[in-house]
Coordinates of N, CA and C in Angstrom, one line a residue:
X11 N 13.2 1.1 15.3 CA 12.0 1.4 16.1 C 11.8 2.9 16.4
X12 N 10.7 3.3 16.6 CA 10.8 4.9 16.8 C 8.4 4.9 17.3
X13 N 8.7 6.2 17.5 CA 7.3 6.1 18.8 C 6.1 7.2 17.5
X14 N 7.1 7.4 16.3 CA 6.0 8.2 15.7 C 5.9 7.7 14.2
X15 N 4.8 7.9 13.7 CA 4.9 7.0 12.5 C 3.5 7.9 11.3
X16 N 4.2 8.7 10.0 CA 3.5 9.0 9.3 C 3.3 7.9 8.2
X17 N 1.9 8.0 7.9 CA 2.0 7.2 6.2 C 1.0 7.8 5.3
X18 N 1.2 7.8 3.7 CA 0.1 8.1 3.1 C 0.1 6.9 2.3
X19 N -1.0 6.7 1.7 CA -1.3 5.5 0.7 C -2.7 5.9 -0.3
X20 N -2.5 5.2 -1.2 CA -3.0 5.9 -2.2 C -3.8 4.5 -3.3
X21 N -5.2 4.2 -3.2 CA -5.3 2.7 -4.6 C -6.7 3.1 -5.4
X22 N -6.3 2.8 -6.6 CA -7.4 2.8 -8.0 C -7.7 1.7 -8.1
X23 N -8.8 1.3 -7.9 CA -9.6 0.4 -8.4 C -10.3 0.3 -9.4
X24 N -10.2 -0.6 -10.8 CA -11.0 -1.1 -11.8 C -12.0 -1.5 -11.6
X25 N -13.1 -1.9 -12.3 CA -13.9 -3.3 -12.3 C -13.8 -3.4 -13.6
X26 N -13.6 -4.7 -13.4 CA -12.9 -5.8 -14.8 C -14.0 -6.8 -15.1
X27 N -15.2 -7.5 -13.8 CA -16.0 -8.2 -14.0 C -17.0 -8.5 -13.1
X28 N -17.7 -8.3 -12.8 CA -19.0 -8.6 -11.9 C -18.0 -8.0 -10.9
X29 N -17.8 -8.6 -9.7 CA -17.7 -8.3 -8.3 C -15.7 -8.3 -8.5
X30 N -15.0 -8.5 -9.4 CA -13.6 -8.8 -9.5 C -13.3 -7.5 -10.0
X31 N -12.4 -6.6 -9.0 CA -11.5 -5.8 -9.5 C -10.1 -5.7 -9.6
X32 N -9.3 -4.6 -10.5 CA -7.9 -4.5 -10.6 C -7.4 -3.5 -9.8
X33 N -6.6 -3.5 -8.9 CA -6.0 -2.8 -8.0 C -4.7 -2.0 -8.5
X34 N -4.1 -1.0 -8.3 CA -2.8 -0.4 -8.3 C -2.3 0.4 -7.3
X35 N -1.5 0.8 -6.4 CA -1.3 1.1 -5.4 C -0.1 1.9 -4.9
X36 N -0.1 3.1 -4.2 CA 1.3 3.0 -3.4 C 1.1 3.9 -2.7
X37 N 2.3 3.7 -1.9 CA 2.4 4.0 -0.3 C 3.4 4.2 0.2
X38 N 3.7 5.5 0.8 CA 4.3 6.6 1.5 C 4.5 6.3 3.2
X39 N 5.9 6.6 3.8 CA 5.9 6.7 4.9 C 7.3 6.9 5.9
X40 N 7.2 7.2 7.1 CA 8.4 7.0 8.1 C 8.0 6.7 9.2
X41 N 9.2 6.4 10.1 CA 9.1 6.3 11.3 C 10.0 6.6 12.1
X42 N 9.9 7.5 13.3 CA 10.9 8.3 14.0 C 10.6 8.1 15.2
X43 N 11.6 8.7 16.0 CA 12.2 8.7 17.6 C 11.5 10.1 18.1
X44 N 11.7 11.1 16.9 CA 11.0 12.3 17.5 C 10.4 13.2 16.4
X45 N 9.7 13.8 17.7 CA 7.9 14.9 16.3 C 8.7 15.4 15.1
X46 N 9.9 16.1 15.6 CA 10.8 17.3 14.3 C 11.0 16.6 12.8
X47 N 11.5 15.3 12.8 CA 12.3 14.6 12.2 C 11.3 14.2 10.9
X48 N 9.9 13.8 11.8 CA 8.8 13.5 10.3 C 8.9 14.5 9.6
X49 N 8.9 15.6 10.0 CA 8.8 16.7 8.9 C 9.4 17.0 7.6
X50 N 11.1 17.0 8.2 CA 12.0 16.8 7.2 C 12.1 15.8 5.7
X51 N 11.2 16.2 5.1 CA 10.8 15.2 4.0 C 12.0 15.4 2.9
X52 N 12.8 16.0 2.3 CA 13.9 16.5 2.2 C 15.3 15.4 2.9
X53 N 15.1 14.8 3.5 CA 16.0 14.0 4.2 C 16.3 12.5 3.6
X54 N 15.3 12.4 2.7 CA 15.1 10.8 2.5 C 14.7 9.9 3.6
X55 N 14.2 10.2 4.4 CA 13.6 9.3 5.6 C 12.1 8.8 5.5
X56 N 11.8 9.1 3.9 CA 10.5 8.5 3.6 C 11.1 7.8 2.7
X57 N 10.2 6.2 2.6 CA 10.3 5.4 2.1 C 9.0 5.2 1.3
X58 N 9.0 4.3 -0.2 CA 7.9 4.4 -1.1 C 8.0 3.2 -1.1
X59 N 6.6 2.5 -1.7 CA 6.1 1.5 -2.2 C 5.1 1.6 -3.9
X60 N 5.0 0.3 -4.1 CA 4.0 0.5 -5.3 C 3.7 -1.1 -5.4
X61 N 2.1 -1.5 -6.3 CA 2.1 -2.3 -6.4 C 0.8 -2.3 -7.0
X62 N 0.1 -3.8 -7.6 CA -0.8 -3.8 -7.9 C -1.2 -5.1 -7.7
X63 N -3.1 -5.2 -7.6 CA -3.4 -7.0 -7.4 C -4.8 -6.9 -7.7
X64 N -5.3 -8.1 -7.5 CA -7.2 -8.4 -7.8 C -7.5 -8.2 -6.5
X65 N -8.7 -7.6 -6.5 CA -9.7 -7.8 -5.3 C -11.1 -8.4 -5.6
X66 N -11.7 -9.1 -4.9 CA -12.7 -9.7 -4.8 C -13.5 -8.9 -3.8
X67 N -15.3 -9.0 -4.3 CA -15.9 -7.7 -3.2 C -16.9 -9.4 -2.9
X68 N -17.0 -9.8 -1.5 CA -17.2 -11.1 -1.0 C -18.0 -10.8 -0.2
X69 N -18.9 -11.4 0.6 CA -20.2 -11.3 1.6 C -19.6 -10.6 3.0
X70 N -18.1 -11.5 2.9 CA -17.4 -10.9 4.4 C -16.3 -9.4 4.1
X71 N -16.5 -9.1 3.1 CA -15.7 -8.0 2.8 C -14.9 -8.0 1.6
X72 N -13.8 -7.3 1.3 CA -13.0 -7.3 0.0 C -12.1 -8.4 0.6
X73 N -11.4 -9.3 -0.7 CA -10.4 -10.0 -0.6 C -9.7 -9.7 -1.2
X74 N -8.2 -9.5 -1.2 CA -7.6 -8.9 -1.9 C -6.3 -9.1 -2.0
X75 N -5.3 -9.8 -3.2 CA -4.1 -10.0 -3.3 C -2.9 -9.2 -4.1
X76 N -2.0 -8.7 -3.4 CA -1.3 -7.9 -4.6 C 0.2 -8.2 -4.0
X77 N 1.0 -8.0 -5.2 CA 2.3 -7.8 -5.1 C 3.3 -6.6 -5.4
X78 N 3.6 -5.8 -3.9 CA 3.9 -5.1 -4.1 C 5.9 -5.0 -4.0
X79 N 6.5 -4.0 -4.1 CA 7.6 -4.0 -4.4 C 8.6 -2.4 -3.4
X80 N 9.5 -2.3 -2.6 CA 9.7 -1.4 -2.6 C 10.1 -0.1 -3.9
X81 N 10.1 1.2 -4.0 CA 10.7 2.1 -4.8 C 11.8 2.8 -4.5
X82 N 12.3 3.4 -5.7 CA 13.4 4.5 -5.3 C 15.2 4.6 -4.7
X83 N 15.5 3.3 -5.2 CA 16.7 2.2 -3.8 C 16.3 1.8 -3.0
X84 N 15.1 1.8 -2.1 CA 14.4 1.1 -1.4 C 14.8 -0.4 -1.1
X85 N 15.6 -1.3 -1.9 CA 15.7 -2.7 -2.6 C 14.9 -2.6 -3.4
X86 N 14.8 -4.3 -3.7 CA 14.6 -4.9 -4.9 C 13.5 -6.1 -4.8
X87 N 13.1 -6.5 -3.1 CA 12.3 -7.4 -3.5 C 11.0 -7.3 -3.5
X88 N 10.6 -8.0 -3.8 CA 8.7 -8.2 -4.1 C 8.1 -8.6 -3.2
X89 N 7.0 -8.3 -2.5 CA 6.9 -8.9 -1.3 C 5.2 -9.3 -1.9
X90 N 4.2 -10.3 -1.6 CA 3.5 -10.6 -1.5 C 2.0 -10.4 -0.3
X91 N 1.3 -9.5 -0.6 CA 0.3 -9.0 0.4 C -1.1 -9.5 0.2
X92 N -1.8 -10.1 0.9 CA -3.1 -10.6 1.2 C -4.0 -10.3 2.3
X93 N -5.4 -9.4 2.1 CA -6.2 -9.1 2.8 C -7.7 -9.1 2.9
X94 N -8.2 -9.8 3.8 CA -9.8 -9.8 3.3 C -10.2 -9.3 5.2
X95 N -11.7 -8.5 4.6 CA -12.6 -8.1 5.1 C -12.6 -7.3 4.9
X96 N -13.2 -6.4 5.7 CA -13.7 -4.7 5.6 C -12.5 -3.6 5.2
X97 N -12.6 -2.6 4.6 CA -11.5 -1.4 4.6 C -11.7 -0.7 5.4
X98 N -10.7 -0.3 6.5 CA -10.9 0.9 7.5 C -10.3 2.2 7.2

C-alpha cells in the first residue's frame, strides 16, 4: 500500500473490420509511501505490463477484451482484462 501512485500507459489501435479493432498495449507504473521515491526510476520500483485484445466500438462505448501479462521478472502470469464503455 502506499498514498502515491504514478502510471503511464500506452495502446495502438487497428481497424481490422467495420467497427472491430486490434489492440496492443502497455503499461508503466509504481506505488509509494513517499513523493522522493517515484522519482527514482533507476531503482526498479517500476513495474511493466504488455498485452494485446479486440475492441468493439458499440452504441454504449468501446468493449474491449485483452490479455495482458506482466514484463521484465515481473512473473509469469496472464491475467485476463475486460472493459466496456466510454475511455476517460
Amino acid at each position: 500500500p502506499g498514498r502515491n501512485l504514478i502510471l503511464a500507459s500506452g495502446e495502438i489501435q487497428q481497424r481490422v473490420y467495420k467497427s472491430w479493432y486490434l489492440a496492443v498495449f502497455m503499461d508503466t507504473g509504481s506505488v509509494s509511501g513517499s513523493d522522493s521515491s517515484l522519482i527514482n526510476v533507476g531503482e526498479g520500483k517500476y513495474k511493466y505490463g504488455a498485452g494485446a485484445g479486440v475492441v468493439v466500438l458499440t452504441p454504449i462505448g468501446a468493449v474491449e477484451v485483452a490479455g495482458a501479462r506482466p514484463l521484465f521478472g515481473g512473473g509469469k502470469t496472464w491475467q485476463l482484462e475486460f472493459s466496456v464503455g466510454a475511455e476517460l
